[in-house]
Short mmCIF file of C-alpha atoms in Angstrom, two decimals:
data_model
loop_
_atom_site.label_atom_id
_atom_site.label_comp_id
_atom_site.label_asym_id
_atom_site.label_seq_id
_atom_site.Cartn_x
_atom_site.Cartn_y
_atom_site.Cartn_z
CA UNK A 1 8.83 -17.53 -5.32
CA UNK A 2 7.97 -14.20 -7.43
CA UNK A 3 4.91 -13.53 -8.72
CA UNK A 4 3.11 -11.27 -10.47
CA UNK A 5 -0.81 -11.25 -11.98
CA UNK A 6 -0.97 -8.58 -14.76
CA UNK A 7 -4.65 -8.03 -15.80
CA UNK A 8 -5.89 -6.52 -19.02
CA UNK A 9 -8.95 -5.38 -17.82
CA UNK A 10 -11.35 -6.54 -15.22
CA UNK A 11 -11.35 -7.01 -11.34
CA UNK A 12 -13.18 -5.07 -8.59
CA UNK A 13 -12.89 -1.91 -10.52
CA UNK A 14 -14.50 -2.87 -13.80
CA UNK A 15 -16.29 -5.71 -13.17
CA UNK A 16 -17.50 -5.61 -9.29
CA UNK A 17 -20.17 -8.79 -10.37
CA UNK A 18 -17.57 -11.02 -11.47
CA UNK A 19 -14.88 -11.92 -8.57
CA UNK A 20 -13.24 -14.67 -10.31
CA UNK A 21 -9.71 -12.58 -10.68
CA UNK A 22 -9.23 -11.30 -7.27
CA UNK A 23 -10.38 -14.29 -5.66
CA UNK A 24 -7.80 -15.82 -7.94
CA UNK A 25 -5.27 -13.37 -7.09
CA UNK A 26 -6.02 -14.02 -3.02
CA UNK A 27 -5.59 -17.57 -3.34
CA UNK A 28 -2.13 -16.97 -4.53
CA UNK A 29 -0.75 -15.79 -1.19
CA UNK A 30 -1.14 -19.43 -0.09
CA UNK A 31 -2.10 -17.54 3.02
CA UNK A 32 -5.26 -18.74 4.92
CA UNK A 33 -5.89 -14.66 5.71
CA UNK A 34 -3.53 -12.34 3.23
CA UNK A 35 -2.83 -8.98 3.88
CA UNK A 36 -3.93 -7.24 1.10
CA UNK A 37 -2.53 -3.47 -0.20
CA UNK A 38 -4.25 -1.42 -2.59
CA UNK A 39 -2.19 1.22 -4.45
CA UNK A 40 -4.08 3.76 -6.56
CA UNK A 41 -1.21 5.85 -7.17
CA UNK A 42 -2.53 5.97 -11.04
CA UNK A 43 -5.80 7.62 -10.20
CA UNK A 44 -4.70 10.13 -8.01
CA UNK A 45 -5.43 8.09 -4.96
CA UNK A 46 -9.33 8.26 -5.80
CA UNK A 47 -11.73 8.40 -3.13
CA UNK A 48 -14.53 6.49 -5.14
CA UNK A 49 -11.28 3.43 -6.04
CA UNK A 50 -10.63 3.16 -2.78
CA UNK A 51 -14.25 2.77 -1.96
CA UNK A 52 -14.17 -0.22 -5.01
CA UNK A 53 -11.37 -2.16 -3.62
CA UNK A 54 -12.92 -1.86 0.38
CA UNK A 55 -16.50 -2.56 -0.96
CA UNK A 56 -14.94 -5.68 -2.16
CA UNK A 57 -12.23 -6.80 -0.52
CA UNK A 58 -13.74 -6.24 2.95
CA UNK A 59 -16.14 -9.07 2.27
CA UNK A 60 -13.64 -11.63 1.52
CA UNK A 61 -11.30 -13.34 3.38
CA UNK A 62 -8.37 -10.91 3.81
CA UNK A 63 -7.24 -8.11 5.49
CA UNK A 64 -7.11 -5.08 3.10
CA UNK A 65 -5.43 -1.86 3.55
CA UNK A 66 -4.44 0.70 0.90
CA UNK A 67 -1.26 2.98 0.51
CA UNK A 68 -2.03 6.41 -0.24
CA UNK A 69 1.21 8.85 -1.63
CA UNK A 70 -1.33 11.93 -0.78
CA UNK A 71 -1.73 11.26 3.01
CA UNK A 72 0.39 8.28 3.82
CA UNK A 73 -0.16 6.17 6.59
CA UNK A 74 3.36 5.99 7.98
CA UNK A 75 6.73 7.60 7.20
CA UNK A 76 8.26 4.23 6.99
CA UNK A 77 6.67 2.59 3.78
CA UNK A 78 8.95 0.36 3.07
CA UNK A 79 7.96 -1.51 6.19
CA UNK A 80 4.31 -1.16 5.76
CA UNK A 81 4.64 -2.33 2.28
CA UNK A 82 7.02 -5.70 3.13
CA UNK A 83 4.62 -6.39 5.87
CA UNK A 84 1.79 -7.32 3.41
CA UNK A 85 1.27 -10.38 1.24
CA UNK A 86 -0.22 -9.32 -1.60
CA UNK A 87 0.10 -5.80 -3.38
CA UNK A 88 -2.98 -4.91 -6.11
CA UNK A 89 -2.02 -1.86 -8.12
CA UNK A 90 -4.66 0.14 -9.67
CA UNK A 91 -5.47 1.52 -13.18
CA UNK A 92 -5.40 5.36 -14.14
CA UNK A 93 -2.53 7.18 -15.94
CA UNK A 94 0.93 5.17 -15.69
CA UNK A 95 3.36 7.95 -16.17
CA UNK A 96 2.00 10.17 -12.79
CA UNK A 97 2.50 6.47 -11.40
CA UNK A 98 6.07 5.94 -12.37
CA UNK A 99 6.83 9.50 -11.54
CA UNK A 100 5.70 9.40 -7.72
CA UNK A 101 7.08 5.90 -7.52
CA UNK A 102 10.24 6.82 -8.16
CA UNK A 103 9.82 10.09 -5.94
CA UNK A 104 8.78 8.48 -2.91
CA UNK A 105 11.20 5.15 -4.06
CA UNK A 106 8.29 2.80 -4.04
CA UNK A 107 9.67 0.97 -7.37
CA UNK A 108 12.66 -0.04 -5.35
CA UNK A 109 10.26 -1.66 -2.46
CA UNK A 110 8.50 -3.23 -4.59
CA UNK A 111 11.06 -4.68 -6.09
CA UNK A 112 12.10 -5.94 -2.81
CA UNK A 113 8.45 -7.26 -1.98
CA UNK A 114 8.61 -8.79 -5.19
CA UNK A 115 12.12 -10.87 -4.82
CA UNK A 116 10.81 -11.58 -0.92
CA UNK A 117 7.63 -13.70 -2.97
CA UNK A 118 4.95 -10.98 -1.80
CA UNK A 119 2.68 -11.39 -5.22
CA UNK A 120 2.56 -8.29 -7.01
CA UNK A 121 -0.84 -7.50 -9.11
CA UNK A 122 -2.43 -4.66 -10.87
CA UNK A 123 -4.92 -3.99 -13.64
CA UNK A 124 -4.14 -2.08 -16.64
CA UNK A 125 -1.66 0.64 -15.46
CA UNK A 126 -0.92 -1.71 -12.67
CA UNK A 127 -0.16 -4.24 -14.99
CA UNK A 128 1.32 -2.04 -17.87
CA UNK A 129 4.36 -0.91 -14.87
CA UNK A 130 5.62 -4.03 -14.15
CA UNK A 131 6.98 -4.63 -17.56
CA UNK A 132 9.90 -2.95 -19.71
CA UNK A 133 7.27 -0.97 -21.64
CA UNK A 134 3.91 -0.97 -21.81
CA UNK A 135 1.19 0.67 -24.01
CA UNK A 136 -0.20 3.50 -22.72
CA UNK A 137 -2.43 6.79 -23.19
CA UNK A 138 -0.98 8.52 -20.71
CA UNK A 139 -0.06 11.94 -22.54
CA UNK A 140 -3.72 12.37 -24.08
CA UNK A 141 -5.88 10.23 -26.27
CA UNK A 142 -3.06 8.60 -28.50
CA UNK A 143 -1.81 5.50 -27.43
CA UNK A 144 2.19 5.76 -27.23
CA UNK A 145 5.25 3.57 -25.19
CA UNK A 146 6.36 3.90 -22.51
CA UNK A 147 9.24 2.75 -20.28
CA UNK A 148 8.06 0.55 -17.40
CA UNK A 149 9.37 -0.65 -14.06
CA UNK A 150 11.43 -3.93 -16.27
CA UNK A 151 11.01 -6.35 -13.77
CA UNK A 152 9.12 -8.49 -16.61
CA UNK A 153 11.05 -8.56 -20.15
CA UNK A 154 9.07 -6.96 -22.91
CA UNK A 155 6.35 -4.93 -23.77
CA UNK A 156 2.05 -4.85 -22.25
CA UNK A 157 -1.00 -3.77 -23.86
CA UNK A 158 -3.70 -4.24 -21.50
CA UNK A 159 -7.63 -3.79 -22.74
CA UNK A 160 -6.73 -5.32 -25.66
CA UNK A 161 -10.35 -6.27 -27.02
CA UNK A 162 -11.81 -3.33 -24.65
CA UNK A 163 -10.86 -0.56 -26.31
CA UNK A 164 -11.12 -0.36 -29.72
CA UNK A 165 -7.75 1.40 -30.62
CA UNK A 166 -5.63 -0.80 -28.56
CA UNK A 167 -4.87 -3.90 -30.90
CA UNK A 168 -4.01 -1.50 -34.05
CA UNK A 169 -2.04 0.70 -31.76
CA UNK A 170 -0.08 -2.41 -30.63
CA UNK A 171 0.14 -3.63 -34.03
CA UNK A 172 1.71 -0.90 -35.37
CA UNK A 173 4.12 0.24 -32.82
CA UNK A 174 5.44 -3.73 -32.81
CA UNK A 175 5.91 -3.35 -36.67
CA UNK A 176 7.61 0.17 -36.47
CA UNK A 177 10.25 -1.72 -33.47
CA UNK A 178 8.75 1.06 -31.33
CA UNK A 179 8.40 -0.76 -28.58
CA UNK A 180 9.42 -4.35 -27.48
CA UNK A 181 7.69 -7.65 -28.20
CA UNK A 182 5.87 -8.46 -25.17
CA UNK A 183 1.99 -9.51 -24.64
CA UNK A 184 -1.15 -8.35 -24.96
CA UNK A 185 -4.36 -9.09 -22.59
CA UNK A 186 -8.29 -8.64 -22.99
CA UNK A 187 -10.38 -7.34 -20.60
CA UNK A 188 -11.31 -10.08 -17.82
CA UNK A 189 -8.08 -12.00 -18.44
CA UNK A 190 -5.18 -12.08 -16.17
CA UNK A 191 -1.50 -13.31 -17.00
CA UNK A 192 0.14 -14.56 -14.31
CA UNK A 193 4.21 -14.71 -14.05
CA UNK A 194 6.36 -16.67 -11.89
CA UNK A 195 10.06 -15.95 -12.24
CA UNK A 196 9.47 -13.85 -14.59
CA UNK A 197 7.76 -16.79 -17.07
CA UNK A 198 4.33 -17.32 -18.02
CA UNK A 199 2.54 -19.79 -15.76
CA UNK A 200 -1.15 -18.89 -16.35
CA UNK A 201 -3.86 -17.19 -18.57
#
């Protein structure tokens, strides 16, 4: 079964008090003790992220790791990647994500993680890379599209209700056919896909 939670906003990284979304990611494993992989390829690999997601995930039931593109832990990602059960992709700037992806041919793994029913999730870029486009600020402080990963149809505006410019943005890029149809998502919501349809909000 493929799966994959896109969140507009929210999780460990925004909202540390509220564990509702991870925990509901986690439970979809149906694994007793997932393997959990952070990716904060978006940030830069951020020291203080990484920090988030251990301060967090450490105290649940799981076993987290992260994969870092600046010092990675093994030459053979691929197999560190397909060994996990769940992989949680972080927010920051979606392009520099897509970029190294494709340099270091992560989009194919996770592809392959994704078709071998390892659930896939990610927060705003994380979510945002999954799709055929996605709305993104990226290239400086106006909101433009951008071509995603496609392994959901359509276009993704995460934050939609977080930041103020995002619905317009949306809005008017939809009207202009500048990008896809696809869905939006507010901060502290989660959409979550299986075989590539809508199962959950």
């Amino acid at each position: 079964m493929r799966q994959i939670i896109a969140l507009g906003g929210g999780g460990f990284s925004m909202e540390p008090e509220n564990p509702l979304l991870d925990e509901y990611i986690l439970r979809q494993s149906g694994k007793e003790n997932p393997k959990v992989c952070y990716v904060p390829t978006a940030t830069g690999d951020s020291d203080i992220c990484i920090k988030w997601f251990y301060d967090f995930f450490e105290k649940q039931k799981c076993q987290p790791s992260h994969l870092s593109l600046f010092k990675p832990p093994t030459r053979d990602i691929e197999r560190f990647i397909l060994d996990k059960d769940i992989i949680y992709v972080g927010g920051g700037n979606t392009k520099n994500l897509l970029a190294l992806w494709k340099e270091w041919g992560l989009d194919k793994i996770l592809r392959k993680a994704w078709d071998q029913g390892i659930v896939l999730a990610g927060i705003s870029a994380g979510s945002i890379c999954w799709f055929e486009e996605g709305v993104t600020d990226s290239y400086g402080d106006k909101l433009e599209p951008l071509t995603c990963l496609g392994f959901l149809k359509g276009s993704n505006c995460p934050h939609y209700d977080g930041e103020a410019e995002r619905r317009p943005a949306y809005h008017e890029l939809l009207a202009s056919d500048k990008i896809k149809p696809g869905i939006a998502a507010d901060d502290g919501v989660a959409i979550h896909f299986i075989e590539e349809e809508v199962r959950r909000i």
